[in-house]
Short mmCIF file of C-alpha atoms in Angstrom, two decimals:
data_model
loop_
_atom_site.label_atom_id
_atom_site.label_comp_id
_atom_site.label_asym_id
_atom_site.label_seq_id
_atom_site.Cartn_x
_atom_site.Cartn_y
_atom_site.Cartn_z
CA MET A 26 48.35 -65.34 -34.96
CA THR A 27 46.42 -68.08 -35.45
CA PRO A 28 47.09 -70.38 -38.87
CA ARG A 29 42.95 -71.37 -38.94
CA GLN A 30 42.16 -68.57 -39.13
CA ARG A 31 40.46 -67.03 -42.26
CA VAL A 32 43.31 -65.61 -45.07
CA PHE A 33 42.45 -62.74 -47.85
CA ASP A 34 45.28 -61.83 -49.88
CA ALA A 35 44.45 -58.04 -50.71
CA HIS A 36 47.27 -57.92 -53.36
CA ALA A 37 47.61 -60.39 -55.88
CA HIS A 38 48.41 -60.59 -60.25
CA LEU A 39 47.38 -63.12 -62.77
CA ALA A 40 50.63 -63.74 -64.64
CA PRO A 41 49.80 -63.98 -68.75
CA GLY A 42 49.04 -67.83 -69.45
CA PRO A 43 46.91 -70.38 -69.66
CA GLU A 44 47.49 -72.56 -65.92
CA ALA A 45 48.02 -69.17 -64.40
CA VAL A 46 44.83 -69.01 -62.41
CA ALA A 47 45.87 -73.15 -61.19
CA ARG A 48 49.46 -72.27 -60.03
CA LEU A 49 47.80 -68.97 -57.91
CA ILE A 50 45.58 -71.46 -56.70
CA GLU A 51 48.16 -74.01 -55.87
CA THR A 52 49.97 -71.25 -54.21
CA MET A 53 47.58 -70.25 -51.89
CA ASP A 54 46.50 -73.93 -50.90
CA ARG A 55 49.94 -74.98 -50.07
CA CYS A 56 50.02 -71.27 -47.77
CA ARG A 57 46.56 -71.60 -46.86
CA ILE A 58 45.21 -68.07 -48.08
CA ASP A 59 41.62 -68.41 -48.50
CA ARG A 60 41.44 -65.77 -50.83
CA ALA A 61 42.72 -63.01 -52.84
CA VAL A 62 42.54 -59.86 -54.81
CA VAL A 63 44.00 -60.04 -58.72
CA VAL A 64 44.75 -57.83 -60.98
CA ALA A 65 46.51 -58.59 -64.13
CA GLY A 66 49.98 -58.98 -64.70
CA GLY A 67 52.69 -58.58 -68.20
CA ALA A 68 51.20 -54.45 -68.70
CA ILE A 69 55.33 -54.26 -68.39
CA THR A 70 58.40 -56.17 -67.82
CA PRO A 71 60.52 -55.95 -63.98
CA ASP A 72 62.95 -54.26 -66.08
CA GLN A 73 61.39 -52.09 -67.44
CA LEU A 74 59.72 -51.78 -64.26
CA SER A 75 62.38 -50.58 -62.28
CA ARG A 76 63.74 -48.53 -64.62
CA GLN A 77 60.67 -46.09 -64.45
CA LEU A 78 60.65 -46.06 -61.58
CA ILE A 79 64.08 -44.26 -60.83
CA GLU A 80 64.00 -42.05 -63.62
CA GLY A 81 60.48 -41.65 -64.53
CA GLY A 82 58.30 -42.83 -67.97
CA TYR A 83 55.72 -44.91 -69.09
CA VAL A 84 53.86 -47.31 -70.92
CA ALA A 85 50.78 -46.85 -72.43
CA THR A 86 50.15 -50.64 -72.62
CA ASP A 87 46.82 -52.37 -71.80
CA ALA A 88 46.63 -54.79 -69.16
CA ASP A 89 44.40 -57.83 -70.05
CA ASN A 90 41.16 -57.60 -67.78
CA ASP A 91 39.42 -59.93 -69.75
CA ALA A 92 41.92 -63.12 -68.74
CA VAL A 93 41.11 -61.04 -65.08
CA LEU A 94 37.30 -61.61 -65.01
CA ALA A 95 37.73 -65.21 -66.54
CA GLY A 96 40.14 -66.28 -64.36
CA CYS A 97 38.25 -65.13 -61.27
CA ASP A 98 34.28 -66.86 -63.38
CA ARG A 99 36.41 -70.39 -63.02
CA SER A 100 37.99 -70.05 -59.56
CA GLY A 101 34.78 -70.90 -57.36
CA GLY A 102 34.18 -67.92 -55.61
CA ARG A 103 38.91 -67.63 -54.32
CA LEU A 104 40.15 -64.81 -57.09
CA VAL A 105 38.23 -61.48 -56.76
CA PRO A 106 38.76 -59.11 -59.77
CA PHE A 107 40.14 -55.61 -59.82
CA PHE A 108 39.53 -53.61 -63.03
CA PHE A 109 43.99 -52.27 -63.93
CA ALA A 110 43.23 -49.06 -66.00
CA ASN A 111 45.37 -47.23 -68.31
CA PRO A 112 44.55 -43.35 -67.89
CA HIS A 113 45.89 -43.15 -71.66
CA ARG A 114 42.24 -44.77 -72.48
CA GLY A 115 40.48 -42.09 -71.19
CA GLY A 116 38.33 -43.89 -69.24
CA ALA A 117 35.98 -45.62 -71.54
CA ASP A 118 36.73 -49.03 -70.83
CA TYR A 119 35.90 -49.14 -67.29
CA ARG A 120 33.57 -46.94 -67.81
CA ALA A 121 31.94 -49.60 -70.06
CA HIS A 122 33.26 -52.90 -68.21
CA GLY A 123 33.58 -51.88 -64.79
CA ARG A 124 30.61 -53.50 -63.39
CA HIS A 125 32.42 -56.32 -63.54
CA PHE A 126 34.48 -56.06 -60.93
CA ARG A 127 35.26 -55.32 -57.72
CA GLY A 128 37.91 -52.35 -57.69
CA LEU A 129 40.04 -50.10 -59.21
CA LYS A 130 44.45 -50.11 -59.99
CA LEU A 131 46.22 -47.93 -61.15
CA ALA A 132 49.90 -47.87 -60.95
CA PRO A 133 50.95 -43.87 -62.36
CA SER A 134 55.07 -45.71 -61.61
CA VAL A 135 53.72 -47.86 -65.12
CA HIS A 136 51.04 -45.71 -67.00
CA GLY A 137 52.98 -42.28 -65.96
CA VAL A 138 49.54 -40.44 -65.48
CA GLY A 139 50.05 -38.60 -61.64
CA LEU A 140 47.46 -38.58 -59.08
CA LEU A 141 46.41 -35.17 -59.45
CA ASP A 142 45.92 -35.50 -62.91
CA GLU A 143 42.39 -34.98 -65.05
CA ARG A 144 42.34 -38.43 -66.45
CA THR A 145 43.30 -39.87 -62.97
CA ILE A 146 40.77 -38.57 -61.60
CA ALA A 147 38.22 -38.54 -63.72
CA LEU A 148 38.89 -42.52 -63.08
CA VAL A 149 38.65 -42.29 -59.06
CA GLU A 150 34.67 -40.15 -59.68
CA GLN A 151 34.15 -43.96 -61.94
CA ALA A 152 35.12 -45.87 -59.51
CA GLU A 153 33.32 -43.58 -56.99
CA GLY A 154 29.77 -44.32 -58.97
CA PHE A 155 30.93 -48.11 -59.28
CA GLY A 156 31.28 -48.57 -55.42
CA HIS A 157 34.73 -49.47 -55.73
CA GLY A 158 37.93 -48.98 -54.03
CA VAL A 159 40.38 -47.87 -55.51
CA TYR A 160 44.45 -49.53 -55.13
CA LEU A 161 47.55 -47.72 -56.24
CA HIS A 162 51.44 -47.34 -55.86
CA CYS A 163 53.13 -43.90 -54.80
CA VAL A 164 56.44 -43.29 -56.03
CA GLN A 165 58.66 -39.72 -55.14
CA ARG A 166 57.87 -37.55 -57.58
CA PRO A 167 56.34 -34.76 -57.68
CA GLY A 168 52.59 -35.49 -58.48
CA PHE A 169 53.28 -39.65 -57.42
CA GLY A 170 53.40 -39.36 -54.00
CA VAL A 171 51.80 -40.03 -50.93
CA ALA A 172 51.04 -36.56 -50.46
CA ALA A 173 49.18 -36.09 -53.66
CA LEU A 174 47.46 -39.33 -52.44
CA VAL A 175 45.96 -37.26 -49.80
CA THR A 176 44.92 -34.35 -51.26
CA LEU A 177 43.22 -36.50 -53.97
CA ALA A 178 41.57 -39.02 -51.13
CA GLU A 179 40.59 -35.37 -49.38
CA ARG A 180 38.57 -34.54 -52.87
CA PHE A 181 36.93 -38.32 -52.46
CA PRO A 182 36.14 -39.24 -49.31
CA ALA A 183 33.71 -41.88 -49.95
CA VAL A 184 36.27 -43.36 -52.20
CA GLU A 185 38.06 -46.19 -49.68
CA PHE A 186 41.76 -45.96 -51.16
CA VAL A 187 44.55 -48.59 -50.49
CA LEU A 188 48.33 -47.31 -50.40
CA GLY A 189 50.27 -50.68 -51.76
CA HIS A 190 53.42 -52.31 -50.84
CA ALA A 191 54.32 -50.20 -47.82
CA GLY A 192 54.53 -46.67 -48.95
CA VAL A 193 57.07 -45.53 -50.93
CA GLY A 194 60.45 -47.14 -49.98
CA ASP A 195 61.55 -49.26 -47.29
CA LEU A 196 61.10 -46.69 -44.92
CA ASP A 197 58.13 -44.51 -45.20
CA LEU A 198 57.13 -43.53 -41.97
CA TYR A 199 56.68 -39.99 -43.11
CA GLY A 200 53.95 -42.09 -45.40
CA ILE A 201 52.43 -43.35 -42.37
CA ASP A 202 51.89 -40.38 -40.86
CA LEU A 203 50.14 -38.56 -43.78
CA ILE A 204 47.65 -40.84 -44.52
CA LYS A 205 46.97 -41.15 -40.37
CA PRO A 206 44.81 -38.30 -40.96
CA ARG A 207 42.74 -40.02 -43.60
CA PRO A 208 39.93 -42.34 -42.03
CA ASN A 209 39.51 -43.28 -46.49
CA VAL A 210 43.55 -44.38 -47.16
CA VAL A 211 44.37 -47.95 -45.84
CA PHE A 212 47.87 -49.50 -45.60
CA GLU A 213 49.24 -52.45 -48.46
CA THR A 214 51.89 -54.13 -47.02
CA SER A 215 53.13 -56.42 -49.22
CA GLY A 216 56.72 -55.93 -49.69
CA GLY A 217 56.96 -53.45 -46.42
CA PHE A 218 59.63 -53.94 -43.96
CA THR A 219 58.10 -55.74 -40.42
CA PHE A 220 59.53 -52.46 -38.58
CA VAL A 221 57.19 -51.03 -40.58
CA VAL A 222 54.20 -52.74 -40.97
CA LYS A 223 54.81 -52.35 -37.07
CA THR A 224 54.55 -48.73 -36.96
CA ALA A 225 51.57 -49.12 -39.55
CA LEU A 226 49.71 -50.39 -36.38
CA ASP A 227 50.65 -48.55 -34.06
CA ARG A 228 49.78 -45.70 -35.93
CA LEU A 229 47.05 -46.35 -37.49
CA GLY A 230 45.38 -48.97 -35.84
CA ALA A 231 44.90 -52.74 -37.12
CA ASP A 232 41.97 -51.51 -39.11
CA ARG A 233 43.12 -49.80 -42.00
CA VAL A 234 46.26 -52.57 -42.34
CA LEU A 235 45.97 -55.00 -45.03
CA PHE A 236 47.80 -57.84 -45.57
CA GLY A 237 49.11 -58.62 -49.48
CA THR A 238 51.50 -60.81 -51.28
CA GLU A 239 52.17 -58.39 -54.53
CA TYR A 240 52.66 -62.85 -55.81
CA PRO A 241 54.30 -63.51 -58.71
CA LEU A 242 57.02 -61.01 -57.84
CA GLN A 243 56.67 -62.38 -54.05
CA HIS A 244 56.15 -65.55 -52.34
CA PRO A 245 53.11 -65.63 -50.07
CA ASP A 246 55.00 -67.04 -47.24
CA VAL A 247 57.79 -64.10 -46.88
CA GLU A 248 54.53 -61.81 -46.38
CA LEU A 249 53.18 -64.51 -44.00
CA ALA A 250 55.93 -64.71 -42.32
CA LYS A 251 56.40 -60.78 -41.27
CA TYR A 252 53.11 -60.98 -39.46
CA ARG A 253 53.72 -64.46 -37.74
CA VAL A 254 56.72 -62.71 -36.15
CA LEU A 255 54.79 -59.31 -35.12
CA ASP A 256 52.40 -62.47 -33.00
CA LEU A 257 49.63 -59.75 -33.77
CA SER A 258 46.60 -60.28 -31.33
CA GLU A 259 44.05 -62.96 -32.84
CA ASP A 260 41.64 -60.12 -33.32
CA ASP A 261 43.86 -57.77 -35.76
CA TRP A 262 44.98 -60.98 -37.16
CA ARG A 263 41.02 -61.20 -38.05
CA ARG A 264 41.01 -57.82 -39.18
CA VAL A 265 44.12 -57.19 -41.17
CA ALA A 266 43.93 -60.71 -42.68
CA TRP A 267 39.92 -60.80 -43.36
CA GLN A 268 37.56 -57.98 -41.94
CA ASN A 269 39.25 -54.82 -43.56
CA THR A 270 39.48 -56.24 -47.48
CA CYS A 271 36.20 -58.29 -47.46
CA ARG A 272 35.47 -54.14 -46.70
CA LEU A 273 37.43 -53.17 -50.00
CA THR A 274 35.12 -55.86 -51.69
CA GLY A 275 32.19 -54.75 -50.84
CA GLU A 276 32.12 -58.87 -49.38
CA THR A 277 30.35 -60.19 -46.43
CA ASP A 278 32.72 -61.46 -43.64
CA GLY A 279 31.31 -64.79 -43.54
#
C-alpha cells in the first residue's frame, strides 16, 4: 500500500450543523482521503442506537437527506451522497428524490424494519430501478442478520449490496462465509478487527472488500492504520480503497 494512491471512503456520515462539510473535508485532507460516500447522521443518538442494538426497538425519525445533498453540492465533487431511507415512510421520499443520489443506505437497527420486510423489499426495488447500490448494517436478530441479507441479495442479483462495519459483532468470519457465494454482496470494513479484514480479503478477494471509516464515530486514521499493517499489494489496495467504491457509486475510475 502506498500513501500516494487515491482513497475513496465508502462510508462516512455528515453530522448535523453548518460546519459539518468543512470539518469532514478538513479531516479528509489531513488523512489524504480524496473522496467519500456520505449519508446523513443524527437520525438517532449513539446512546439510543447502542441500546437498540442489544435490546431491539426502533425510531421512525427521518435523516436529513436534503442537507447531505446540499453539502455534497458544495464539496466540489469530493462527497458523494447516499439516500438514508426511512422504511416507515413507505418509500415515497426515495421515489421522489432518489435520482439525485448515488446509492441507498438502510439501517435496520435504527428503524427496526427487517431485511425481508415488504417495506425493505420495496425500497430495494426502487434502488434497482435507479441503478443504486445498497449499503446496510446487520445485527444478530431474526430477519436482521447476514443470512437475511443473503436471501435479499439472491432476490435482487442485479443490485450490489454492502455488508457494513465488517459484519455482526467483533469476529464475523461466519458472515464472510455466508456472503461468499453471493457475488453481489461486498464487505465494508469500518470498525472491524484487522484479522477480520485480512480474512475477508483472503476469502472474498480484493474486488469484494471496501475501505470505509464511519466518520465521525471513527477517525479515518484508525481505519487507514489497519490496512497499513496488512501491507497489501498496490493493486489490492487500489481495488479496496478506490476502484470498488467507484463501481458502487457509478463513478469512472479516473
